[in-house]
Amino acid sequence: MYSFKNDYSEGAHPQILNALLETNLVQEEGYGEDQYSLKAAELLKERMNSADAAVHFLTGGTQTNMAAIAAFLRPYEAAVAAATGHINVHETGAIEATGHKVLAVPCAKDGKLTPEGIQSMIDAHPDEHMVKPKLVYLSDTTENGAVYTKGELEAISAFCKSQQLLLYLDGARLGSALTSKANDLELSDLPKLVDAFYVGGTKNGALLGEALVICNDVLKADFRYMMKQRGAMLAKGRVTGIQFLELFRDNLFFDLAAHANAMALKLAETIKAAGYEFLTPPISNQIFPILPDELLSVLHRNFQFFDWEKVDDHHSAARLVTSWATKEEAVDAFTASLKEKVTK
Amino acid sequence: MYSFKNDYSEGAHPQILNALLETNLVQEEGYGEDQYSLKAAELLKERMNSADAAVHFLTGGTQTNMAAIAAFLRPYEAAVAAATGHINVHETGAIEATGHKVLAVPCAKDGKLTPEGIQSMIDAHPDEHMVKPKLVYLSDTTENGAVYTKGELEAISAFCKSQQLLLYLDGARLGSALTSKANDLELSDLPKLVDAFYVGGTKNGALLGEALVICNDVLKADFRYMMKQRGAMLAKGRVTGIQFLELFRDNLFFDLAAHANAMALKLAETIKAAGYEFLTPPISNQIFPILPDELLSVLHRNFQFFDWEKVDDHHSAARLVTSWATKEEAVDAFTASLKEKVTK
Amino acid sequence: MYSFKNDYSEGAHPQILNALLETNLVQEEGYGEDQYSLKAAELLKERMNSADAAVHFLTGGTQTNMAAIAAFLRPYEAAVAAATGHINVHETGAIEATGHKVLAVPCAKDGKLTPEGIQSMIDAHPDEHMVKPKLVYLSDTTENGAVYTKGELEAISAFCKSQQLLLYLDGARLGSALTSKANDLELSDLPKLVDAFYVGGTKNGALLGEALVICNDVLKADFRYMMKQRGAMLAKGRVTGIQFLELFRDNLFFDLAAHANAMALKLAETIKAAGYEFLTPPISNQIFPILPDELLSVLHRNFQFFDWEKVDDHHSAARLVTSWATKEEAVDAFTASLKEKVTK
Amino acid sequence: MYSFKNDYSEGAHPQILNALLETNLVQEEGYGEDQYSLKAAELLKERMNSADAAVHFLTGGTQTNMAAIAAFLRPYEAAVAAATGHINVHETGAIEATGHKVLAVPCAKDGKLTPEGIQSMIDAHPDEHMVKPKLVYLSDTTENGAVYTKGELEAISAFCKSQQLLLYLDGARLGSALTSKANDLELSDLPKLVDAFYVGGTKNGALLGEALVICNDVLKADFRYMMKQRGAMLAKGRVTGIQFLELFRDNLFFDLAAHANAMALKLAETIKAAGYEFLTPPISNQIFPILPDELLSVLHRNFQFFDWEKVDDHHSAARLVTSWATKEEAVDAFTASLKEKVTK
């Protein structure tokens, strides 16, 4: 059985494990004040062309989202997210557990937010009898594998500034987004467009780790207090620092994401060639082909993946996820199974 | 410069890193449902002779304490801890951030709680105008390196049961406690004596990781919801599972702790032989020799460690911490420096 | 200008103020342990035919909802409410501020929940990566003036029991509901059907005050701790006790609500007779006639009320609210204005 | 039985009840936007000579403290209070329930804070591994009936400014403080010395109600959101507005407090004349005479009051509390009982 269930089925890229091994017995400061973490933060700031950004390393997406959002908001302020947004659905109420409502904007299949959607939430919350929309949460790629264009993100950014809303970008799959053929954003564009974002390591080759980047000066103060309080500060902070150092020392972060995308694209093209449609355009490392249920059950014999949603009585969309670790042979085996069934 | 500042200055024991390497490309379920985590949990339950316990792996002590305590208490219930307890002082109000007061019991230099101390908090909180003391928090070893005897823990356990208080043990340094010469507890005693506890990995050879053990049936339900909500559930849960598998496959967990203790004891004996006293008896991997300030400044030239507290105008207690990674040569170099200065 | 904006524009029913005056200098225990509060609780339990219920007096609806719901849920459990529900929209995130997500079920214009709607939330939240739906919140009357029939409430109650969900009823306007012509519930039915509910005083003749009734034994313990912690326990608890004693000593609570309903019905009938429709059937003290915008602006010259929503380019629904204090002359003046305009 | 247990045993001063009666049927805006509340706020600002202050009316002390402190602090910031402070002991963890630690400063019998005490908390919390002390809480009078002099409050105020700490004063018994013979503060001094404070109505003649005054511009924004969210915004906000209008229309607030103090002083002088000492100097409406246990049990036959603490094997301090409603005959009866016993 080969798994296309997610992008965290394996451990870390070998180069990262090697770096952990090589540095293992060097004595370092704890709690993220080690040389590796400090260097990794500097490196990221260089890569983003943003000397003033504040960079912190945390261990997972839910943790990063909740520590950041809770740090940025006053008690009665709310986050605005797409209805399908990770913070709205898949974090077991982590944001609410910090006291903040998530305002869910109905959205299209692609899971993207728009200025109009955000405006609708502002209109619906005019006074102190309702929460105050204050922070806009989006993710790139979205939950459904879509990628924001530079124009789309600029429009949202300008809208947020005009409405004094903070803009926060969840980059759990930022690598896949930035290396997608549909993308025209650079990593260095982000600090100009958002107030804070995170660069996801866990889903792009790290054992664990997300790099939170706070771009807006007003939001920077005392974030280490917040990390410690929310259980997000590792005693051996080196563990995340070393990994990000490897990911950004050369081009590893982008190479790994490009591989994931390439594997997804290869899957998508063969599926397309076999005559199938997709729920949303296949442009990142999550793709959603619509396949006959009968074919799906055949494929499930040798492959693990999620059946995403029923499309009609005989077809469902599957979710196939590739990663830095996806083997081309597995992709080929999958498409072979698919073609074999099709031609029978 | 060699550091005796803490027990998390290095990475992980090589056997653990090797295990991470060897399993690296095996595809596994996410979020702690991988085979390694499941096996590690089984192994721990065998070692504790407690088939019914629930075992969960988290990434750090503050995170474990806050997720567990917040899961166990009703909103108006409070945790009782020694005034020097980690949750009271060194977790940036993590427990309070979950809504619960920490009731601080004044305690002796050793940082131990007693039934009398806990009783004083019950007496002081008789009705609904005050919080309701409900959970007793203690750590073994304590913040000050002391170790609970079996008799002491049995007395506290019996007291808690008689008062319908939950008993929770923070085992960040449980390895050092259980392998201390002052100890007469077995790991398998704990499930009978406490409602929940954690086995610390971070400070005993793991890259990161703590194993929370919930012994009381009433407290077990839905803890995975709590982990996810508090950002404590790693996508690659294998990272902690594999490490605990190595720590408890044979005797590594205890061997590493015994090494740390041996190194501390060696330090302590030489210091004692040189005529110095200790703030608290040196019996675990944290020792607190009282040294002349002049000697301390000489030692600081080649060694990193914390000056813990002023004792009189010319003497201070230092805190020296050893670990699984402490090199005997470093211990010898330290005591050589000390003796050299003394004999001058 | 006469106001039909809401049912809290005036003070208290004179009989209630007189009771406050007459008892004013009697010395009593504080914090709800006074004789009046104790008697009022007994009286309510008799009226509900529920000797085992626990009754507590709080000062407002938002406070009651948040104290109760936060007391009843574990941290990762969520409340299920109609999308238009008060806790979802009009309490400035009070429930989320206690850490709990509100799951909003899309609902019809009447604002009623159904077993199907609740089921959809259970289906959408199957595991620990999402919050756990645990408590169903509904209000009678709803935000839109609708009234649950006994059959409807029994169906929801049975469904909740079958799914181990708690059922909580917000009775801010319970008086109006129970005296509506559309109602076939008795106050004494509620303890059998719901786990907890509150009887609204503020909107039915009291200066302030809501009586929370906890019917489910499991939820009763320690609620006074919760009240105190959430700022919901008045030092002079007599203030709410005395008022509920008056409301339920004879039939005042129901008489006042019946008056409010009668005034609304009188308004509704004249409006209907003049040829206008309603957004939802006019059956309680909130009615929503759909009127020409031109007529609305004429009516606004002499009457205060909310324009509720645009219906088409030339018509809007208004919200008219009556209360125990609504004067029949005001109703007559309103309908006179309306008819005058219509006949012109 | 006459009660000296507390200052909230009776209802409201008759003038206040009359005002509620007279205005009862006037239709007004809800939620504190009524004319009475607006006028009362203006009046208070005039009396305090502070046109820029923001004034809000809430229903009780715990509610006011928790809404204000939670609004003023970032999540990891803590309040510093005397160990005997109301927020530390008698509010069932209300501040912690909003996520903030209360740092308890050991204090003398009088319950007063000093710059030195506050400094000790700053010293003990130097970095992000501990909470950040940010707000200083004190009450005037203190829990033990003591009164801050202008010099003492100025010293604390200057210290807080120098340390960038916010200063918050709990004025549950501010009336008694400002009319004490030991006081040299004016109400109008407070806005210059503190960042926020509240003027207590409940314990000084109101049915319920506290007026929160926010003096520091930075803290003013959006407080009505906070009130609504925490259940502190009455639908009939007029109830508190009307009461404060009466209290400050002329001199009623001060007259009532002066009466309470005079009654306490009369009690104190007779007790002193009979040869007894006090735990703390009797200067406000709470006094703590040290009496023989035998005498206490005689007095308990006709009077209700709290036995505060054991002083030696045969003596205890009692707490006697007077109020605006205390009858001089009750005072005389008490002292007669005391003298009768003494002379026997």
mmCIF file of C-alpha atoms in Angstrom, chain A residues 48-161:
data_model
loop_
_atom_site.group_PDB
_atom_site.id
_atom_site.type_symbol
_atom_site.label_atom_id
_atom_site.label_comp_id
_atom_site.label_asym_id
_atom_site.label_seq_id
_atom_site.Cartn_x
_atom_site.Cartn_y
_atom_site.Cartn_z
ATOM 1 C CA MET A 48 12.369 37.680 2.304
ATOM 2 C CA ASN A 49 14.335 40.887 1.918
ATOM 3 C CA SER A 50 12.885 42.049 5.185
ATOM 4 C CA ALA A 51 15.506 42.899 7.771
ATOM 5 C CA ASP A 52 12.895 44.131 10.238
ATOM 6 C CA ALA A 53 10.719 41.065 10.350
ATOM 7 C CA ALA A 54 10.582 39.024 13.548
ATOM 8 C CA VAL A 55 10.960 35.274 13.007
ATOM 9 C CA HIS A 56 9.974 32.599 15.529
ATOM 10 C CA PHE A 57 10.016 28.836 15.169
ATOM 11 C CA LEU A 58 7.063 26.815 16.436
ATOM 12 C CA THR A 59 6.187 23.147 16.146
ATOM 13 C CA GLY A 60 2.914 22.928 14.215
ATOM 14 C CA GLY A 61 0.278 24.794 12.301
ATOM 15 C CA THR A 62 -2.518 24.819 14.858
ATOM 16 C CA GLN A 63 -0.091 25.957 17.514
ATOM 17 C CA THR A 64 1.268 28.715 15.312
ATOM 18 C CA ASN A 65 -2.147 29.941 14.266
ATOM 19 C CA MET A 66 -3.506 30.082 17.780
ATOM 20 C CA ALA A 67 -0.450 31.651 19.403
ATOM 21 C CA ALA A 68 -0.230 34.301 16.690
ATOM 22 C CA ILE A 69 -3.903 35.140 16.437
ATOM 23 C CA ALA A 70 -4.357 35.236 20.210
ATOM 24 C CA ALA A 71 -1.342 37.525 20.475
ATOM 25 C CA PHE A 72 -2.640 39.902 17.819
ATOM 26 C CA LEU A 73 -6.254 40.374 18.914
ATOM 27 C CA ARG A 74 -8.041 42.132 21.766
ATOM 28 C CA PRO A 75 -10.536 39.873 23.593
ATOM 29 C CA TYR A 76 -13.639 40.906 21.618
ATOM 30 C CA GLU A 77 -11.980 40.909 18.225
ATOM 31 C CA ALA A 78 -12.609 38.116 15.733
ATOM 32 C CA ALA A 79 -10.802 36.400 12.900
ATOM 33 C CA VAL A 80 -12.436 36.287 9.470
ATOM 34 C CA ALA A 81 -11.797 33.090 7.525
ATOM 35 C CA ALA A 82 -13.195 31.157 4.626
ATOM 36 C CA ALA A 83 -15.825 28.685 5.845
ATOM 37 C CA THR A 84 -13.470 25.895 4.782
ATOM 38 C CA GLY A 85 -10.487 27.536 6.508
ATOM 39 C CA HIS A 86 -8.299 25.364 8.702
ATOM 40 C CA ILE A 87 -8.879 27.500 11.791
ATOM 41 C CA ASN A 88 -12.625 27.307 11.285
ATOM 42 C CA VAL A 89 -12.904 23.566 10.836
ATOM 43 C CA HIS A 90 -9.818 21.502 11.530
ATOM 44 C CA GLU A 91 -8.218 22.871 14.666
ATOM 45 C CA THR A 92 -10.737 21.632 17.257
ATOM 46 C CA GLY A 93 -11.684 25.156 18.155
ATOM 47 C CA ALA A 94 -8.139 26.237 18.988
ATOM 48 C CA ILE A 95 -8.851 29.871 18.168
ATOM 49 C CA GLU A 96 -12.073 29.879 20.159
ATOM 50 C CA ALA A 97 -10.180 28.273 23.032
ATOM 51 C CA THR A 98 -8.123 31.460 23.142
ATOM 52 C CA GLY A 99 -11.389 33.402 23.388
ATOM 53 C CA HIS A 100 -11.886 34.579 19.820
ATOM 54 C CA LYS A 101 -14.710 33.932 17.417
ATOM 55 C CA VAL A 102 -13.935 32.803 13.886
ATOM 56 C CA LEU A 103 -16.299 34.442 11.412
ATOM 57 C CA ALA A 104 -16.807 32.029 8.549
ATOM 58 C CA VAL A 105 -17.251 33.532 5.083
ATOM 59 C CA PRO A 106 -19.092 31.277 2.655
ATOM 60 C CA CYS A 107 -16.680 30.585 -0.176
ATOM 61 C CA ALA A 108 -16.308 28.874 -3.501
ATOM 62 C CA LYS A 109 -14.854 25.382 -4.005
ATOM 63 C CA ASP A 110 -11.358 26.846 -4.208
ATOM 64 C CA GLY A 111 -11.518 28.021 -0.599
ATOM 65 C CA LYS A 112 -10.327 31.531 -1.415
ATOM 66 C CA LEU A 113 -11.331 34.676 0.397
ATOM 67 C CA THR A 114 -12.167 37.884 -1.462
ATOM 68 C CA PRO A 115 -12.546 41.518 -0.399
ATOM 69 C CA GLU A 116 -16.279 41.161 -1.010
ATOM 70 C CA GLY A 117 -16.503 38.204 1.340
ATOM 71 C CA ILE A 118 -14.618 40.059 4.033
ATOM 72 C CA GLN A 119 -16.770 43.146 3.507
ATOM 73 C CA SER A 120 -19.883 41.064 4.095
ATOM 74 C CA MET A 121 -18.587 40.184 7.559
ATOM 75 C CA ILE A 122 -17.838 43.827 8.347
ATOM 76 C CA ASP A 123 -21.340 44.769 7.256
ATOM 77 C CA ALA A 124 -22.854 42.074 9.439
ATOM 78 C CA HIS A 125 -20.965 43.187 12.546
ATOM 79 C CA PRO A 126 -21.530 46.906 12.930
ATOM 80 C CA ASP A 127 -21.483 47.495 16.673
ATOM 81 C CA GLU A 128 -20.544 46.327 20.151
ATOM 82 C CA HIS A 129 -23.358 43.803 20.393
ATOM 83 C CA MET A 130 -21.375 41.695 17.979
ATOM 84 C CA VAL A 131 -17.711 40.733 17.785
ATOM 85 C CA LYS A 132 -15.402 43.109 15.941
ATOM 86 C CA PRO A 133 -13.874 41.639 12.785
ATOM 87 C CA LYS A 134 -10.175 42.487 13.074
ATOM 88 C CA LEU A 135 -7.953 39.859 11.503
ATOM 89 C CA VAL A 136 -8.284 38.174 8.143
ATOM 90 C CA TYR A 137 -6.991 34.633 7.973
ATOM 91 C CA LEU A 138 -6.215 32.955 4.678
ATOM 92 C CA SER A 139 -4.001 30.099 3.656
ATOM 93 C CA ASP A 140 -1.864 29.662 0.565
ATOM 94 C CA THR A 141 -2.348 27.058 -0.756
ATOM 95 C CA THR A 142 -5.936 26.914 0.479
ATOM 96 C CA GLU A 143 -7.489 23.851 2.100
ATOM 97 C CA ASN A 144 -8.529 22.842 -1.373
ATOM 98 C CA GLY A 145 -5.196 23.239 -3.073
ATOM 99 C CA ALA A 146 -5.834 26.610 -4.695
ATOM 100 C CA VAL A 147 -3.150 29.277 -5.019
ATOM 101 C CA TYR A 148 -3.605 33.024 -4.598
ATOM 102 C CA THR A 149 -2.276 35.148 -7.427
ATOM 103 C CA LYS A 150 -0.281 38.235 -6.605
ATOM 104 C CA GLY A 151 -3.171 40.341 -7.823
ATOM 105 C CA GLU A 152 -5.634 38.586 -5.554
ATOM 106 C CA LEU A 153 -3.415 38.915 -2.527
ATOM 107 C CA GLU A 154 -2.689 42.562 -3.295
ATOM 108 C CA ALA A 155 -6.393 43.277 -3.518
ATOM 109 C CA ILE A 156 -7.059 41.632 -0.173
ATOM 110 C CA SER A 157 -4.073 43.367 1.367
ATOM 111 C CA ALA A 158 -5.196 46.796 0.164
ATOM 112 C CA PHE A 159 -8.712 46.101 1.357
ATOM 113 C CA CYS A 160 -7.487 45.048 4.805
ATOM 114 C CA LYS A 161 -5.347 48.172 5.130
#
